[in-house]
């Protein structure tokens, strides 16, 4: 399953790259890309994966780099 989300208050391109790297380390994630210029995150997960749980974990990663940046669901 592949979904795209807006990232609100994304302010740092370097932080976006770190977020992308860390989220790609999740076992359930087959691919995550974060495009700084459009502030969009596209995430692909394995079939049968609870996407909401993955997004909750991804939000924690995002907050570790930018505390005001949120995934718009």
Short mmCIF file of C-alpha atoms in Angstrom, two decimals:
data_model
loop_
_atom_site.label_atom_id
_atom_site.label_comp_id
_atom_site.label_asym_id
_atom_site.label_seq_id
_atom_site.Cartn_x
_atom_site.Cartn_y
_atom_site.Cartn_z
CA UNK A 1 0.00 0.00 0.00
CA UNK A 2 1.29 3.45 -0.93
CA UNK A 3 -0.02 6.74 0.46
CA UNK A 4 1.05 10.39 0.37
CA UNK A 5 0.70 12.91 3.17
CA UNK A 6 1.33 16.62 3.58
CA UNK A 7 3.90 17.57 6.23
CA UNK A 8 2.88 20.74 8.02
CA UNK A 9 5.64 23.09 9.26
CA UNK A 10 8.54 21.23 7.60
CA UNK A 11 11.35 23.78 7.76
CA UNK A 12 14.67 22.00 7.24
CA UNK A 13 15.79 20.04 4.17
CA UNK A 14 18.58 18.32 6.10
CA UNK A 15 16.13 17.23 8.80
CA UNK A 16 13.75 15.92 6.11
CA UNK A 17 16.55 13.71 4.77
CA UNK A 18 17.23 12.37 8.27
CA UNK A 19 13.52 11.70 8.82
CA UNK A 20 13.31 9.84 5.52
CA UNK A 21 16.33 7.72 6.41
CA UNK A 22 15.00 6.79 9.86
CA UNK A 23 11.50 5.94 8.61
CA UNK A 24 13.00 3.74 5.89
CA UNK A 25 14.60 1.71 8.69
CA UNK A 26 11.17 0.50 9.87
CA UNK A 27 10.70 -3.19 9.03
CA UNK A 28 7.17 -2.60 7.68
CA UNK A 29 8.19 0.25 5.36
CA UNK A 30 9.20 -0.74 1.85
CA UNK A 31 9.94 2.86 0.82
CA UNK A 32 9.55 6.33 2.25
CA UNK A 33 10.36 9.56 0.45
CA UNK A 34 10.08 13.05 1.85
CA UNK A 35 10.18 15.89 -0.65
CA UNK A 36 11.18 19.09 1.11
CA UNK A 37 10.09 21.47 -1.67
CA UNK A 38 6.49 20.22 -1.60
CA UNK A 39 6.51 19.14 2.06
CA UNK A 40 5.10 15.74 1.09
CA UNK A 41 5.85 12.30 2.46
CA UNK A 42 5.08 9.23 0.37
CA UNK A 43 5.19 5.98 2.26
CA UNK A 44 4.83 2.40 1.04
CA UNK A 45 4.24 -0.42 3.49
CA UNK A 46 3.98 -4.19 3.21
CA UNK A 47 0.53 -5.68 2.69
CA UNK A 48 -1.29 -6.41 5.94
CA UNK A 49 0.56 -3.66 7.80
CA UNK A 50 -1.39 -1.37 10.11
CA UNK A 51 -0.62 1.95 8.43
CA UNK A 52 -1.90 4.01 11.37
CA UNK A 53 0.66 2.40 13.70
CA UNK A 54 3.45 3.08 11.20
CA UNK A 55 2.31 6.71 10.88
CA UNK A 56 2.28 7.09 14.67
CA UNK A 57 5.88 5.83 14.82
CA UNK A 58 6.83 8.04 11.86
CA UNK A 59 5.34 11.06 13.66
CA UNK A 60 7.59 10.36 16.65
CA UNK A 61 10.62 10.30 14.35
CA UNK A 62 9.54 13.54 12.69
CA UNK A 63 9.05 15.24 16.08
CA UNK A 64 12.53 14.14 17.15
CA UNK A 65 13.93 16.40 14.39
CA UNK A 66 11.26 19.12 14.14
CA UNK A 67 8.86 19.31 17.08
CA UNK A 68 6.31 21.46 15.20
CA UNK A 69 6.18 19.31 12.05
CA UNK A 70 3.07 17.14 11.76
CA UNK A 71 1.73 14.58 9.31
CA UNK A 72 -1.60 15.83 7.99
CA UNK A 73 -3.89 12.79 7.83
#
